[in-house]
Coordinates of C-alpha atoms in Angstrom, one line a residue:
X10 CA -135.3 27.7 48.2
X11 CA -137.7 30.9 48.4
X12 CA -136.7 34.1 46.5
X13 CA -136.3 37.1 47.7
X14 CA -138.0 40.0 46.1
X15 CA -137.2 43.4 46.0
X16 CA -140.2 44.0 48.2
X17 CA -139.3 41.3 50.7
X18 CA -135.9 42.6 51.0
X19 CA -137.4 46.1 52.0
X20 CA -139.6 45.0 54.3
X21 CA -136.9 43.1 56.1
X22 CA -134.8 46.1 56.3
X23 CA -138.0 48.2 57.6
X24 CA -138.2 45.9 60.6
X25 CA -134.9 46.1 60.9
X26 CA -135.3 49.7 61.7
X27 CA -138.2 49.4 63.6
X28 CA -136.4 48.0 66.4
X29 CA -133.2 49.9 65.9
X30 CA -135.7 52.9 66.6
X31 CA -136.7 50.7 70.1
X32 CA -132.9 51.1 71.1
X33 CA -132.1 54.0 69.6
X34 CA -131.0 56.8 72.4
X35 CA -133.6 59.2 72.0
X36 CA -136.7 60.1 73.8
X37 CA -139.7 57.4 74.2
X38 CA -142.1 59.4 72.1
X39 CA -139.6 59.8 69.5
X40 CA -138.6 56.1 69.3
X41 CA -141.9 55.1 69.2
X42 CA -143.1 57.4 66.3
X43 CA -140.0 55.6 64.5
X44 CA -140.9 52.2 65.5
X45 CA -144.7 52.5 63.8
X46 CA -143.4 54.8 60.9
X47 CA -141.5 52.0 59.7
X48 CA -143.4 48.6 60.8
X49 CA -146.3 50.7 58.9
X50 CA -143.6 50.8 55.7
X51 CA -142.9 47.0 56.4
X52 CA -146.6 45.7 56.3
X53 CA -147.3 48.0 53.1
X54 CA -144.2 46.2 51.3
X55 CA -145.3 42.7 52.5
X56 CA -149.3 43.1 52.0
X57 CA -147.8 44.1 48.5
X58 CA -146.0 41.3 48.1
X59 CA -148.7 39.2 48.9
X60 CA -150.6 40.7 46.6
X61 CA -148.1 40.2 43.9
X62 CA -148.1 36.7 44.3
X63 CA -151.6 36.3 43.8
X64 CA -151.7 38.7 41.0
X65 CA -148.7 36.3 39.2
X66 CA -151.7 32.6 39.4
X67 CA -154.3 34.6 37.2
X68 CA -154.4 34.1 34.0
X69 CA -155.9 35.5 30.7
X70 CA -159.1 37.9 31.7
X71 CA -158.8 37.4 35.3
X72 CA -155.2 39.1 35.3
X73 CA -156.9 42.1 33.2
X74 CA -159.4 42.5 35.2
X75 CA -157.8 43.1 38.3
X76 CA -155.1 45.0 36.7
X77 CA -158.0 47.5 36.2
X78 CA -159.5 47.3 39.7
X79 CA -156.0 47.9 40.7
X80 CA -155.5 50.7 38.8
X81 CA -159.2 52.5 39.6
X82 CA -158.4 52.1 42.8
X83 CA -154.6 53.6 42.8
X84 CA -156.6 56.7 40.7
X85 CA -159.8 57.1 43.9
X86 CA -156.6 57.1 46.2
X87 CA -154.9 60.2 44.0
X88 CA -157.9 61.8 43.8
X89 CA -158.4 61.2 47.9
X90 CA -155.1 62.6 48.8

């Protein structure tokens, strides 16, 4: 039985509104900026929770090490925006 992680259980309920936006009664233009606004969340959350699984198999220096690619590169994206 697979667990559901916070992150999984997000991204579920992103897709779920993605195609709630499809059927919402609005104009096309408008449901369609809802449908990629939140299937753009959803494969954030799931690329993340990819990530966090392979973060979880390092182990001693390798899980330091990316921990401090990871957080250089959360600090260049800061700095970016």
């Amino acid at each position: 039985m697979t667990t559901l992680t916070p992150s999984k259980i997000r991204a579920a309920a992103h897709r779920a509104m993605a195609l709630a936006a499809l059927r919402s009664n609005s104009s096309l233009s408008v449901r369609l900026n809802r449908y990629n606004h939140h299937r753009a969340i959803q494969r954030a959350l799931e690329a993340q929770a990819d990530a966090c699984d392979w973060l979880e198999s390092l182990d001693g220096d390798a899980w330091a090490d990316a921990c401090e690619e990871i957080a250089a590169a959360q600090k260049a994206k800061a700095v970016a925006q």
